[in-house]
Every structure is written in C-alpha cells, then in structure tokens.
Amino acid sequence: MSRKPWELDFTAEPEEVAALRRVMRLHLGVWGLHEVTDAAQLCVSELVSNIIKHVGVGTPATLGVSMNGSRLRIELHDPDTRARPTLVEAGSDCEAGRGMAIVDAIADRWGVLLRTDRKVTWCELTTGPNTSNGQVDGAAVARAEALLSLREATGSACEGTPNRLSRTLAAEAASDVIVDVLHWLRARDCDEEEVLDRAQIRFETQISEAPGRPRRAP
C-alpha cells in the first residue's frame, strides 16, 4: 500500500480542529492505520491548540503527515520560531501543561525543529497490525496506561471557566481515553460492560448527592 507523505495548509482557528481530525481519520483509514487513528487525532488537536494559544488565532499553518519507518509522523508547521512548545508541570500552567503532557504520554517521541522561516513541532506514533479477531492490539492498551498515569500525576482538574475550544478538546480527549481504557480492561480479561455499569451507577450517585444539584426523577 502506497503511503505517500502529504501536507495540508490551514488557518489556525478553533473551528479548524474538528475538520483536521476528520482529515486525519480519512487518510489513516485509507492507509490502513486504524489502530493509531484516535491517538493521531488527539495529537493533532493538542498541537493545533498549542498554535492557537501561543502563536495566535488566524496563524497560517501546515499539517504534514508521513511514515518514518514503522512510525506515523505528524508535523505542525507555523511561522513563529520564538514560541517553542515545552513540557511543563500541568499544575504550573494548566492548559499549556495539559496539551504537551498528553502528546508526551501518547506519542513515542516528539520534538521541535527550528527553521529559518518556520517552526516544526512533530510527534511519532508506532504503528502495528491488528489482531486476528479485529480488535486493536497493544497500542490502545499502552495509551490507556500512559493516560491513567498522567491522570495520577496531574491530580485535580484545572480551575477557572474553560473556553469553547478547551471544552471541545476535553470532550474529545475524554472519549479517546474511555475507548483506550476499554481496550485496557479487555486486555486484562476484565468485563468492560460490568465496569461501565459500575462507573455509571457511581457517577449518577455522585451527581444526585452533590450539594445544590437537583435529583433526577426515577
């Protein structure tokens, strides 16, 4: 199967995030890389969000995708060579720490290249075959373990009122985490449906018992 590198120019706007995620899913589906699609979409979301937050809304940027051996390589190009992404403690700068911490947890490796006219922030994800029963193999399990470890390390959620972009990214990230955790449970011969049922019951109990929240009608 031919997996030629491709690039897509875009403007760094909050509305572009969902479109870029769809493009990634489409291309990776054509390439047969279903096992890394969710992780790749999440990395794109976080890296584009980083451009929007630290370089500026409306920045002309480029998404580049290629194969580096067995790794899927994702690149985000932007013209600001000064705003260099760094991995920091999430507690010291909540949103900045969250974004690059998630990329660091999911990707096998990542980095920043400084050119004369642009900055390239990149990450790589290891690709692999699906198992014979059609389920994603150890990649999802590894992502789940990394994200669970990240949750323990970062502790409580950020304070303050999130904007629309951060809420959208948080919802997408939460969905990705749930899927990976389900794979993690199945890999350990746990009954994922039973775990989901218990979690739903605990969630509804906590909501109903929270001070100032109306109880749901039975």
Short mmCIF file of C-alpha atoms in Angstrom, two decimals:
data_model
loop_
_atom_site.label_atom_id
_atom_site.label_comp_id
_atom_site.label_asym_id
_atom_site.label_seq_id
_atom_site.Cartn_x
_atom_site.Cartn_y
_atom_site.Cartn_z
CA MET A 1 0.00 0.00 0.00
CA SER A 2 1.36 3.42 -1.00
CA ARG A 3 1.66 5.81 1.93
CA LYS A 4 2.98 8.97 0.32
CA PRO A 5 3.62 11.99 2.57
CA TRP A 6 1.01 14.71 2.37
CA GLU A 7 0.55 18.24 3.63
CA LEU A 8 -2.45 20.45 4.23
CA ASP A 9 -2.31 24.22 4.67
CA PHE A 10 -4.85 25.71 7.08
CA THR A 11 -5.53 28.71 9.26
CA ALA A 12 -5.20 28.09 12.99
CA GLU A 13 -8.79 28.70 14.09
CA PRO A 14 -10.80 26.80 16.72
CA GLU A 15 -13.27 25.75 14.03
CA GLU A 16 -10.50 24.02 12.05
CA VAL A 17 -9.70 21.48 14.77
CA ALA A 18 -12.65 19.18 14.04
CA ALA A 19 -12.01 19.36 10.28
CA LEU A 20 -8.36 18.42 10.72
CA ARG A 21 -9.35 15.47 12.90
CA ARG A 22 -11.71 14.25 10.17
CA VAL A 23 -8.97 14.58 7.55
CA MET A 24 -6.62 12.55 9.74
CA ARG A 25 -9.20 9.79 10.23
CA LEU A 26 -9.91 9.67 6.49
CA HIS A 27 -6.27 9.43 5.43
CA LEU A 28 -5.27 6.95 8.12
CA GLY A 29 -8.25 4.80 7.18
CA VAL A 30 -7.03 4.75 3.57
CA TRP A 31 -3.56 3.82 4.84
CA GLY A 32 -4.99 1.02 6.98
CA LEU A 33 -3.65 2.56 10.20
CA HIS A 34 -6.85 2.29 12.21
CA GLU A 35 -5.00 1.36 15.39
CA VAL A 36 -3.37 4.80 15.73
CA THR A 37 -6.23 6.94 14.42
CA ASP A 38 -7.58 8.03 17.82
CA ALA A 39 -4.12 8.86 19.16
CA ALA A 40 -3.19 10.73 15.96
CA GLN A 41 -6.39 12.80 16.11
CA LEU A 42 -5.75 13.72 19.73
CA CYS A 43 -2.16 14.73 18.97
CA VAL A 44 -3.34 16.93 16.09
CA SER A 45 -5.94 18.56 18.37
CA GLU A 46 -3.36 19.36 21.03
CA LEU A 47 -0.69 20.62 18.63
CA VAL A 48 -3.11 22.84 16.71
CA SER A 49 -4.50 24.12 20.01
CA ASN A 50 -0.93 24.96 21.01
CA ILE A 51 -0.51 27.12 17.89
CA ILE A 52 -3.83 28.89 18.55
CA LYS A 53 -2.94 29.58 22.18
CA HIS A 54 0.74 30.51 21.93
CA VAL A 55 1.18 31.83 18.37
CA GLY A 56 -2.26 33.27 17.76
CA VAL A 57 -5.67 32.74 16.22
CA GLY A 58 -5.52 33.08 12.45
CA THR A 59 -1.90 31.93 12.13
CA PRO A 60 -1.19 30.29 8.73
CA ALA A 61 -0.04 26.75 9.45
CA THR A 62 0.57 23.42 7.76
CA LEU A 63 -0.21 19.85 8.83
CA GLY A 64 2.22 17.29 7.45
CA VAL A 65 1.81 13.51 7.75
CA SER A 66 4.30 10.86 6.67
CA MET A 67 5.75 7.48 7.60
CA ASN A 68 9.15 7.26 9.29
CA GLY A 69 9.86 3.55 9.11
CA SER A 70 7.11 1.90 11.18
CA ARG A 71 6.19 5.20 12.85
CA LEU A 72 3.49 7.63 11.80
CA ARG A 73 4.99 11.12 11.85
CA ILE A 74 2.77 14.18 12.41
CA GLU A 75 4.15 17.66 11.88
CA LEU A 76 2.64 21.08 12.55
CA HIS A 77 4.41 23.99 10.83
CA ASP A 78 3.93 27.61 11.91
CA PRO A 79 5.90 30.81 11.19
CA ASP A 80 6.77 31.76 14.79
CA THR A 81 10.24 30.49 15.71
CA ARG A 82 10.09 32.10 19.17
CA ALA A 83 7.07 30.35 20.71
CA ARG A 84 8.66 26.96 21.31
CA PRO A 85 6.49 24.25 22.95
CA THR A 86 7.90 22.83 26.17
CA LEU A 87 6.77 20.08 28.52
CA VAL A 88 5.95 21.64 31.90
CA GLU A 89 4.21 20.54 35.05
CA ALA A 90 0.47 20.76 34.43
CA GLY A 91 -0.07 22.41 37.80
CA SER A 92 2.13 25.40 36.96
CA ASP A 93 0.34 26.34 33.73
CA CYS A 94 -2.79 24.27 33.44
CA GLU A 95 -3.66 24.45 29.76
CA ALA A 96 -0.09 24.51 28.40
CA GLY A 97 0.95 21.64 30.63
CA ARG A 98 -2.11 19.59 29.71
CA GLY A 99 -1.60 19.85 25.96
CA MET A 100 2.04 18.83 25.66
CA ALA A 101 1.74 16.38 28.56
CA ILE A 102 -0.93 14.49 26.61
CA VAL A 103 1.25 14.46 23.48
CA ASP A 104 4.19 13.27 25.56
CA ALA A 105 2.06 10.49 27.10
CA ILE A 106 0.59 9.26 23.81
CA ALA A 107 3.41 9.67 21.31
CA ASP A 108 6.52 7.52 21.23
CA ARG A 109 8.56 10.66 20.83
CA TRP A 110 8.15 14.32 19.92
CA GLY A 111 10.25 17.40 19.37
CA VAL A 112 10.65 20.83 17.80
CA LEU A 113 12.69 21.79 14.73
CA LEU A 114 13.58 25.44 14.15
CA ARG A 115 13.97 26.52 10.53
CA THR A 116 14.90 29.96 9.23
CA ASP A 117 11.29 30.76 8.35
CA ARG A 118 9.21 28.43 10.49
CA LYS A 119 8.93 26.12 13.47
CA VAL A 120 8.06 22.43 13.10
CA THR A 121 6.53 20.66 16.07
CA TRP A 122 6.41 16.91 15.45
CA CYS A 123 5.46 13.67 17.11
CA GLU A 124 5.62 10.00 16.10
CA LEU A 125 3.34 7.06 16.84
CA THR A 126 4.32 3.43 16.42
CA THR A 127 2.06 1.56 14.01
CA GLY A 128 1.36 -2.16 14.03
CA PRO A 129 -1.03 -4.81 12.70
CA ASN A 130 -4.45 -5.55 14.15
CA THR A 131 -5.04 -8.81 15.98
CA SER A 132 -6.82 -11.68 14.22
CA ASN A 133 -10.13 -11.02 15.96
CA GLY A 134 -10.24 -7.46 14.62
CA GLN A 135 -9.54 -5.73 17.93
CA VAL A 136 -6.82 -3.13 18.21
CA ASP A 137 -3.67 -4.65 19.70
CA GLY A 138 -1.40 -3.33 22.44
CA ALA A 139 -1.22 0.27 21.16
CA ALA A 140 -4.54 1.21 22.77
CA VAL A 141 -3.57 -0.56 25.98
CA ALA A 142 -0.29 1.35 26.12
CA ARG A 143 -2.08 4.66 25.52
CA ALA A 144 -4.56 3.89 28.28
CA GLU A 145 -1.79 3.11 30.74
CA ALA A 146 0.03 6.32 29.81
CA LEU A 147 -3.10 8.43 30.21
CA LEU A 148 -4.04 6.78 33.51
CA SER A 149 -0.54 7.54 34.77
CA LEU A 150 -0.89 11.12 33.54
CA ARG A 151 -4.17 11.49 35.45
CA GLU A 152 -2.50 10.34 38.66
CA ALA A 153 0.41 12.73 38.12
CA THR A 154 -1.64 15.83 37.33
CA GLY A 155 -4.21 15.37 40.09
CA SER A 156 -7.23 17.64 40.14
CA ALA A 157 -8.67 19.42 37.15
CA CYS A 158 -7.78 22.99 36.20
CA GLU A 159 -9.60 25.82 37.91
CA GLY A 160 -11.48 28.50 36.06
CA THR A 161 -14.05 28.52 33.30
CA PRO A 162 -12.86 26.76 30.13
CA ASN A 163 -13.48 28.37 26.75
CA ARG A 164 -15.32 26.64 23.92
CA LEU A 165 -12.14 25.24 22.37
CA SER A 166 -10.85 23.77 25.63
CA ARG A 167 -14.28 22.22 26.34
CA THR A 168 -14.37 20.66 22.87
CA LEU A 169 -10.86 19.28 23.18
CA ALA A 170 -11.58 17.99 26.67
CA ALA A 171 -14.69 16.16 25.45
CA GLU A 172 -12.79 14.63 22.53
CA ALA A 173 -9.91 13.63 24.79
CA ALA A 174 -12.31 12.07 27.30
CA SER A 175 -13.90 9.97 24.55
CA ASP A 176 -10.48 8.78 23.39
CA VAL A 177 -9.48 7.91 26.95
CA ILE A 178 -12.66 5.88 27.53
CA VAL A 179 -12.07 3.84 24.36
CA ASP A 180 -8.46 3.12 25.30
CA VAL A 181 -9.40 2.16 28.85
CA LEU A 182 -11.96 -0.31 27.47
CA HIS A 183 -9.17 -1.93 25.45
CA TRP A 184 -7.00 -1.93 28.58
CA LEU A 185 -9.74 -3.73 30.53
CA ARG A 186 -10.29 -6.31 27.79
CA ALA A 187 -6.54 -7.00 27.56
CA ARG A 188 -6.67 -7.94 31.25
CA ASP A 189 -9.72 -10.21 30.85
CA CYS A 190 -11.98 -7.78 32.71
CA ASP A 191 -15.68 -7.45 31.92
CA GLU A 192 -15.74 -3.97 30.37
CA GLU A 193 -19.54 -3.80 30.36
CA GLU A 194 -19.67 -4.52 34.09
CA VAL A 195 -17.06 -1.81 34.72
CA LEU A 196 -19.04 0.67 32.63
CA ASP A 197 -22.23 -0.18 34.53
CA ARG A 198 -20.50 0.32 37.89
CA ALA A 199 -18.99 3.60 36.72
CA GLN A 200 -22.37 4.85 35.50
CA ILE A 201 -24.00 3.97 38.82
CA ARG A 202 -21.24 5.70 40.79
CA PHE A 203 -21.45 8.76 38.54
CA GLU A 204 -25.23 9.08 38.90
CA THR A 205 -24.98 8.58 42.65
CA GLN A 206 -22.36 11.31 43.00
CA ILE A 207 -24.39 13.70 40.84
CA SER A 208 -27.59 13.07 42.78
CA GLU A 209 -25.85 13.54 46.13
CA ALA A 210 -23.91 16.65 45.16
CA PRO A 211 -24.98 19.74 47.18
CA GLY A 212 -27.21 22.12 45.27
CA ARG A 213 -27.90 19.74 42.39
CA PRO A 214 -31.48 18.62 41.70
CA ARG A 215 -32.19 14.92 41.94
CA ARG A 216 -33.38 13.17 38.80
CA ALA A 217 -36.85 11.80 38.74
CA PRO A 218 -36.93 7.97 38.88
#
